PDB file of C-alpha atoms in Angstrom:
ATOM      1  CA  UNK Q   1       0.000   0.000   0.000  1.00 39.00           C
ATOM      2  CA  UNK Q   2       2.839   2.360   0.891  1.00 41.00           C
ATOM      3  CA  UNK Q   3       4.427   1.714  -2.517  1.00 41.00           C
ATOM      4  CA  UNK Q   4       1.137   2.506  -4.293  1.00 34.00           C
ATOM      5  CA  UNK Q   5       0.837   5.788  -2.371  1.00 34.00           C
ATOM      6  CA  UNK Q   6       4.417   6.679  -3.283  1.00 41.00           C
ATOM      7  CA  UNK Q   7       3.714   5.960  -6.933  1.00 41.00           C
ATOM      8  CA  UNK Q   8       0.566   8.102  -6.822  1.00 34.00           C
ATOM      9  CA  UNK Q   9       2.479  10.972  -5.191  1.00 40.00           C
ATOM     10  CA  UNK Q  10       5.198  10.627  -7.792  1.00 40.00           C
ATOM     11  CA  UNK Q  11       2.633  10.599 -10.624  1.00 37.00           C
ATOM     12  CA  UNK Q  12       1.043  13.727  -9.150  1.00 38.00           C
ATOM     13  CA  UNK Q  13       4.452  15.387  -8.924  1.00 39.00           C
ATOM     14  CA  UNK Q  14       5.215  14.458 -12.550  1.00 38.00           C
ATOM     15  CA  UNK Q  15       1.911  15.948 -13.703  1.00 35.00           C
ATOM     16  CA  UNK Q  16       2.646  19.198 -11.868  1.00 35.00           C
ATOM     17  CA  UNK Q  17       6.201  19.259 -13.228  1.00 38.00           C
ATOM     18  CA  UNK Q  18       4.919  18.651 -16.770  1.00 38.00           C
ATOM     19  CA  UNK Q  19       2.467  21.537 -16.438  1.00 33.00           C
ATOM     20  CA  UNK Q  20       5.186  23.778 -15.041  1.00 36.00           C
ATOM     21  CA  UNK Q  21       7.588  22.799 -17.809  1.00 37.00           C
ATOM     22  CA  UNK Q  22       4.881  23.408 -20.403  1.00 39.00           C
ATOM     23  CA  UNK Q  23       4.186  26.861 -18.968  1.00 33.00           C
ATOM     24  CA  UNK Q  24       7.884  27.664 -18.827  1.00 35.00           C
ATOM     25  CA  UNK Q  25       8.261  26.493 -22.423  1.00 39.00           C
ATOM     26  CA  UNK Q  26       5.392  28.727 -23.566  1.00 36.00           C
ATOM     27  CA  UNK Q  27       6.968  31.739 -21.864  1.00 34.00           C
ATOM     28  CA  UNK Q  28      10.393  30.835 -23.264  1.00 37.00           C
ATOM     29  CA  UNK Q  29       9.009  30.581 -26.785  1.00 38.00           C
ATOM     30  CA  UNK Q  30       7.783  34.184 -26.512  1.00 36.00           C
ATOM     31  CA  UNK Q  31      11.239  35.484 -25.584  1.00 38.00           C
ATOM     32  CA  UNK Q  32      13.143  36.789 -28.617  1.00 34.00           C
ATOM     33  CA  UNK Q  33      16.362  37.167 -26.605  1.00 40.00           C
ATOM     34  CA  UNK Q  34      16.621  33.485 -25.744  1.00 46.00           C
ATOM     35  CA  UNK Q  35      20.030  32.271 -26.907  1.00 48.00           C
ATOM     36  CA  UNK Q  36      18.877  28.642 -26.963  1.00 50.00           C
ATOM     37  CA  UNK Q  37      16.166  29.238 -29.547  1.00 60.00           C
ATOM     38  CA  UNK Q  38      13.648  26.418 -29.536  1.00 81.00           C
ATOM     39  CA  UNK Q  39      16.078  23.926 -28.044  1.00 88.00           C
ATOM     40  CA  UNK Q  40      14.869  21.777 -25.142  1.00 96.00           C
ATOM     41  CA  UNK Q  41      15.983  22.663 -21.619  1.00 96.00           C
ATOM     42  CA  UNK Q  42      18.338  20.563 -19.520  1.00 97.00           C
ATOM     43  CA  UNK Q  43      15.618  18.509 -17.814  1.00 97.00           C
ATOM     44  CA  UNK Q  44      13.990  17.691 -21.158  1.00 97.00           C
ATOM     45  CA  UNK Q  45      17.316  16.616 -22.683  1.00 98.00           C
ATOM     46  CA  UNK Q  46      18.200  14.410 -19.708  1.00 98.00           C
ATOM     47  CA  UNK Q  47      14.717  12.868 -19.607  1.00 97.00           C
ATOM     48  CA  UNK Q  48      15.035  11.865 -23.267  1.00 97.00           C
ATOM     49  CA  UNK Q  49      18.631  10.593 -23.051  1.00 97.00           C
ATOM     50  CA  UNK Q  50      19.094   6.833 -22.885  1.00 96.00           C
ATOM     51  CA  UNK Q  51      21.549   6.106 -20.080  1.00 97.00           C
ATOM     52  CA  UNK Q  52      20.672   9.166 -17.969  1.00 98.00           C
ATOM     53  CA  UNK Q  53      17.798   7.559 -16.040  1.00 98.00           C
ATOM     54  CA  UNK Q  54      19.845   7.324 -12.825  1.00 98.00           C
ATOM     55  CA  UNK Q  55      20.718  11.020 -12.939  1.00 98.00           C
ATOM     56  CA  UNK Q  56      17.087  11.968 -13.580  1.00 98.00           C
ATOM     57  CA  UNK Q  57      16.021   9.591 -10.796  1.00 98.00           C
ATOM     58  CA  UNK Q  58      18.494  11.230  -8.412  1.00 98.00           C
ATOM     59  CA  UNK Q  59      17.135  14.687  -9.288  1.00 98.00           C
ATOM     60  CA  UNK Q  60      13.549  13.487  -8.737  1.00 97.00           C
ATOM     61  CA  UNK Q  61      14.508  11.858  -5.411  1.00 98.00           C
ATOM     62  CA  UNK Q  62      16.111  15.080  -4.152  1.00 98.00           C
ATOM     63  CA  UNK Q  63      13.138  17.108  -5.408  1.00 97.00           C
ATOM     64  CA  UNK Q  64      10.622  14.870  -3.636  1.00 97.00           C
ATOM     65  CA  UNK Q  65      12.606  14.918  -0.390  1.00 97.00           C
ATOM     66  CA  UNK Q  66      12.618  18.707  -0.081  1.00 97.00           C
ATOM     67  CA  UNK Q  67      16.164  18.744   1.369  1.00 98.00           C
ATOM     68  CA  UNK Q  68      17.183  21.731  -0.742  1.00 97.00           C
ATOM     69  CA  UNK Q  69      15.772  25.197  -0.115  1.00 97.00           C
ATOM     70  CA  UNK Q  70      15.063  25.543  -3.839  1.00 96.00           C
ATOM     71  CA  UNK Q  71      13.609  23.355  -6.564  1.00 97.00           C
ATOM     72  CA  UNK Q  72      16.387  21.545  -8.415  1.00 96.00           C
ATOM     73  CA  UNK Q  73      13.998  20.698 -11.269  1.00 96.00           C
ATOM     74  CA  UNK Q  74      13.051  24.366 -11.615  1.00 97.00           C
ATOM     75  CA  UNK Q  75      16.708  25.408 -11.551  1.00 96.00           C
ATOM     76  CA  UNK Q  76      17.689  22.871 -14.224  1.00 96.00           C
ATOM     77  CA  UNK Q  77      14.747  23.740 -16.476  1.00 96.00           C
ATOM     78  CA  UNK Q  78      14.601  27.538 -16.106  1.00 95.00           C
ATOM     79  CA  UNK Q  79      16.028  29.156 -19.240  1.00 91.00           C
ATOM     80  CA  UNK Q  80      17.340  32.072 -17.163  1.00 92.00           C
ATOM     81  CA  UNK Q  81      19.701  29.761 -15.265  1.00 92.00           C
ATOM     82  CA  UNK Q  82      22.853  29.194 -17.299  1.00 92.00           C
ATOM     83  CA  UNK Q  83      25.257  26.454 -16.284  1.00 94.00           C
ATOM     84  CA  UNK Q  84      27.478  23.552 -17.238  1.00 95.00           C
ATOM     85  CA  UNK Q  85      26.346  20.094 -16.158  1.00 97.00           C
ATOM     86  CA  UNK Q  86      28.723  17.174 -15.773  1.00 98.00           C
ATOM     87  CA  UNK Q  87      26.181  14.353 -16.137  1.00 99.00           C
ATOM     88  CA  UNK Q  88      27.111  10.907 -14.801  1.00 99.00           C
ATOM     89  CA  UNK Q  89      25.714   8.023 -16.834  1.00 98.00           C
ATOM     90  CA  UNK Q  90      23.865   4.981 -15.478  1.00 98.00           C
ATOM     91  CA  UNK Q  91      27.104   2.925 -15.285  1.00 98.00           C
ATOM     92  CA  UNK Q  92      28.683   5.744 -13.239  1.00 98.00           C
ATOM     93  CA  UNK Q  93      25.853   5.488 -10.695  1.00 97.00           C
ATOM     94  CA  UNK Q  94      26.042   1.672 -10.708  1.00 97.00           C
ATOM     95  CA  UNK Q  95      29.715   1.956  -9.812  1.00 97.00           C
ATOM     96  CA  UNK Q  96      29.037   4.528  -7.064  1.00 95.00           C
ATOM     97  CA  UNK Q  97      26.301   2.367  -5.515  1.00 94.00           C
ATOM     98  CA  UNK Q  98      28.324  -0.851  -5.797  1.00 94.00           C
ATOM     99  CA  UNK Q  99      25.844  -2.410  -8.218  1.00 95.00           C
ATOM    100  CA  UNK Q 100      26.667  -4.922 -10.924  1.00 97.00           C
ATOM    101  CA  UNK Q 101      27.081  -3.521 -14.428  1.00 97.00           C
ATOM    102  CA  UNK Q 102      23.703  -3.287 -16.137  1.00 96.00           C
ATOM    103  CA  UNK Q 103      21.725  -3.310 -12.863  1.00 96.00           C
ATOM    104  CA  UNK Q 104      19.938  -0.100 -13.828  1.00 96.00           C
ATOM    105  CA  UNK Q 105      19.152  -1.233 -17.384  1.00 93.00           C
ATOM    106  CA  UNK Q 106      15.435  -1.191 -18.066  1.00 94.00           C
ATOM    107  CA  UNK Q 107      14.567   0.818 -14.956  1.00 96.00           C
ATOM    108  CA  UNK Q 108      12.763   4.110 -15.313  1.00 96.00           C
ATOM    109  CA  UNK Q 109      13.924   7.252 -13.565  1.00 95.00           C
ATOM    110  CA  UNK Q 110      10.837   6.879 -11.311  1.00 95.00           C
ATOM    111  CA  UNK Q 111      11.922   3.355 -10.309  1.00 96.00           C
ATOM    112  CA  UNK Q 112      15.405   4.635  -9.544  1.00 96.00           C
ATOM    113  CA  UNK Q 113      14.077   7.601  -7.533  1.00 95.00           C
ATOM    114  CA  UNK Q 114      11.978   5.235  -5.406  1.00 94.00           C
ATOM    115  CA  UNK Q 115      14.876   2.815  -4.897  1.00 93.00           C
ATOM    116  CA  UNK Q 116      17.311   5.552  -3.867  1.00 92.00           C
ATOM    117  CA  UNK Q 117      15.144   6.267  -0.820  1.00 88.00           C
ATOM    118  CA  UNK Q 118      16.211   2.960   0.708  1.00 86.00           C
ATOM    119  CA  UNK Q 119      19.847   3.301  -0.323  1.00 85.00           C
ATOM    120  CA  UNK Q 120      21.179   6.802   0.248  1.00 93.00           C
ATOM    121  CA  UNK Q 121      20.016   9.798   2.337  1.00 97.00           C
ATOM    122  CA  UNK Q 122      18.521  12.580   0.208  1.00 98.00           C
ATOM    123  CA  UNK Q 123      20.938  15.205   1.538  1.00 97.00           C
ATOM    124  CA  UNK Q 124      23.891  13.063   0.418  1.00 97.00           C
ATOM    125  CA  UNK Q 125      22.399  12.725  -3.078  1.00 98.00           C
ATOM    126  CA  UNK Q 126      21.753  16.491  -3.178  1.00 98.00           C
ATOM    127  CA  UNK Q 127      25.403  17.117  -2.284  1.00 98.00           C
ATOM    128  CA  UNK Q 128      26.535  14.790  -5.063  1.00 98.00           C
ATOM    129  CA  UNK Q 129      24.296  16.496  -7.622  1.00 98.00           C
ATOM    130  CA  UNK Q 130      25.457  20.020  -6.721  1.00 98.00           C
ATOM    131  CA  UNK Q 131      29.051  18.940  -7.321  1.00 98.00           C
ATOM    132  CA  UNK Q 132      28.120  18.319 -10.977  1.00 98.00           C
ATOM    133  CA  UNK Q 133      26.704  21.799 -11.724  1.00 96.00           C
ATOM    134  CA  UNK Q 134      28.949  24.754 -12.609  1.00 94.00           C
ATOM    135  CA  UNK Q 135      26.904  27.982 -12.509  1.00 90.00           C
ATOM    136  CA  UNK Q 136      27.434  30.540 -15.279  1.00 79.00           C
ATOM    137  CA  UNK Q 137      29.051  33.087 -12.978  1.00 62.00           C
ATOM    138  CA  UNK Q 138      31.912  30.660 -12.365  1.00 56.00           C
ATOM    139  CA  UNK Q 139      32.713  29.742 -15.973  1.00 57.00           C
ATOM    140  CA  UNK Q 140      31.051  30.621 -19.279  1.00 60.00           C
ATOM    141  CA  UNK Q 141      27.853  28.584 -19.434  1.00 59.00           C
ATOM    142  CA  UNK Q 142      28.510  27.469 -22.996  1.00 67.00           C
ATOM    143  CA  UNK Q 143      31.970  26.195 -22.087  1.00 82.00           C
ATOM    144  CA  UNK Q 144      33.036  23.512 -24.497  1.00 87.00           C
ATOM    145  CA  UNK Q 145      35.474  20.760 -23.674  1.00 89.00           C
ATOM    146  CA  UNK Q 146      38.215  22.913 -25.220  1.00 88.00           C
ATOM    147  CA  UNK Q 147      37.306  25.959 -23.105  1.00 88.00           C
ATOM    148  CA  UNK Q 148      37.322  23.820 -19.974  1.00 90.00           C
ATOM    149  CA  UNK Q 149      40.768  22.501 -20.858  1.00 90.00           C
ATOM    150  CA  UNK Q 150      42.095  26.015 -21.406  1.00 90.00           C
ATOM    151  CA  UNK Q 151      40.845  27.108 -17.991  1.00 90.00           C
ATOM    152  CA  UNK Q 152      42.051  23.927 -16.282  1.00 94.00           C
ATOM    153  CA  UNK Q 153      39.442  24.002 -13.531  1.00 93.00           C
ATOM    154  CA  UNK Q 154      35.874  24.927 -12.675  1.00 92.00           C
ATOM    155  CA  UNK Q 155      34.059  25.698  -9.428  1.00 94.00           C
ATOM    156  CA  UNK Q 156      30.944  23.616  -8.794  1.00 96.00           C
ATOM    157  CA  UNK Q 157      27.732  24.845  -7.169  1.00 95.00           C
ATOM    158  CA  UNK Q 158      28.793  23.247  -3.874  1.00 96.00           C
ATOM    159  CA  UNK Q 159      32.038  25.270  -3.934  1.00 96.00           C
ATOM    160  CA  UNK Q 160      34.355  22.378  -4.760  1.00 97.00           C
ATOM    161  CA  UNK Q 161      37.106  22.843  -7.327  1.00 97.00           C
ATOM    162  CA  UNK Q 162      36.950  20.504 -10.310  1.00 97.00           C
ATOM    163  CA  UNK Q 163      40.257  19.903 -12.067  1.00 97.00           C
ATOM    164  CA  UNK Q 164      40.044  19.584 -15.853  1.00 96.00           C
ATOM    165  CA  UNK Q 165      42.839  17.881 -17.781  1.00 96.00           C
ATOM    166  CA  UNK Q 166      43.689  15.257 -20.363  1.00 95.00           C
ATOM    167  CA  UNK Q 167      43.886  11.582 -19.471  1.00 93.00           C
ATOM    168  CA  UNK Q 168      44.615   8.419 -21.405  1.00 93.00           C
ATOM    169  CA  UNK Q 169      41.071   8.242 -22.792  1.00 92.00           C
ATOM    170  CA  UNK Q 170      40.211  11.922 -23.226  1.00 93.00           C
ATOM    171  CA  UNK Q 171      39.306  15.039 -21.277  1.00 96.00           C
ATOM    172  CA  UNK Q 172      39.012  14.419 -17.548  1.00 97.00           C
ATOM    173  CA  UNK Q 173      37.183  16.154 -14.724  1.00 98.00           C
ATOM    174  CA  UNK Q 174      38.818  15.061 -11.481  1.00 97.00           C
ATOM    175  CA  UNK Q 175      38.914  11.242 -11.853  1.00 95.00           C
ATOM    176  CA  UNK Q 176      36.109  11.114 -14.409  1.00 98.00           C
ATOM    177  CA  UNK Q 177      36.376  11.095 -18.201  1.00 98.00           C
ATOM    178  CA  UNK Q 178      34.040  13.054 -20.464  1.00 98.00           C
ATOM    179  CA  UNK Q 179      32.520  10.426 -22.758  1.00 98.00           C
ATOM    180  CA  UNK Q 180      30.128  12.696 -24.664  1.00 97.00           C
ATOM    181  CA  UNK Q 181      30.825  16.417 -24.760  1.00 96.00           C
ATOM    182  CA  UNK Q 182      29.130  19.653 -25.737  1.00 95.00           C
ATOM    183  CA  UNK Q 183      25.457  18.622 -25.654  1.00 96.00           C
ATOM    184  CA  UNK Q 184      23.772  22.012 -25.903  1.00 93.00           C
ATOM    185  CA  UNK Q 185      20.409  22.741 -24.331  1.00 94.00           C
ATOM    186  CA  UNK Q 186      18.333  25.888 -24.034  1.00 93.00           C
ATOM    187  CA  UNK Q 187      20.041  26.802 -20.762  1.00 92.00           C
ATOM    188  CA  UNK Q 188      23.186  24.695 -20.400  1.00 93.00           C
ATOM    189  CA  UNK Q 189      25.870  22.605 -21.948  1.00 94.00           C
ATOM    190  CA  UNK Q 190      26.043  18.995 -20.793  1.00 96.00           C
ATOM    191  CA  UNK Q 191      29.190  16.887 -20.686  1.00 97.00           C
ATOM    192  CA  UNK Q 192      28.371  13.226 -19.960  1.00 98.00           C
ATOM    193  CA  UNK Q 193      30.948  11.591 -17.676  1.00 99.00           C
ATOM    194  CA  UNK Q 194      31.821   8.012 -16.788  1.00 98.00           C
ATOM    195  CA  UNK Q 195      32.235   8.435 -13.012  1.00 98.00           C
ATOM    196  CA  UNK Q 196      30.263  10.285 -10.348  1.00 98.00           C
ATOM    197  CA  UNK Q 197      32.392  13.161  -9.039  1.00 97.00           C
TER     198      UNK Q 197
END
């Protein structure tokens, strides 16, 4: 019964989020100064990216918990918020959680959000997520892999310094490697990484 109630609350939250995103999209479409044009926002890109279900699930889990004094979904979807996102893939989260490779395959972000509640405290997940966001005032929000390399570091939303360099398999951020770079959204640039920072 508890699981059914959680699923109903989650479905209600998704409906509200969809309405809010639709309203934000309508307002954004009316703005002639929007640099992202008609591109989808960060939340929309992540939600439609195969292999990002764990990241979306983590965002939903933090959102539902209310541990932050702001809405992470609103921040990530608001076109006025410009940032760089280092987005860990499903295998990165499997590694962090000590799961076998492929354990998250076939699970929805909702399934993952529900499962995280029994695994990791919400404030710990929130701290992890904030380490992956670099606000625009700390580095140009459209920073490509090349721009990151030139700078050599970036300051995350939680205040931690992220070292950017070149490793054996490509551009690195701390101990993580960027596996897909420069995914542009309406309000961010996403670099997918192979390890949770």
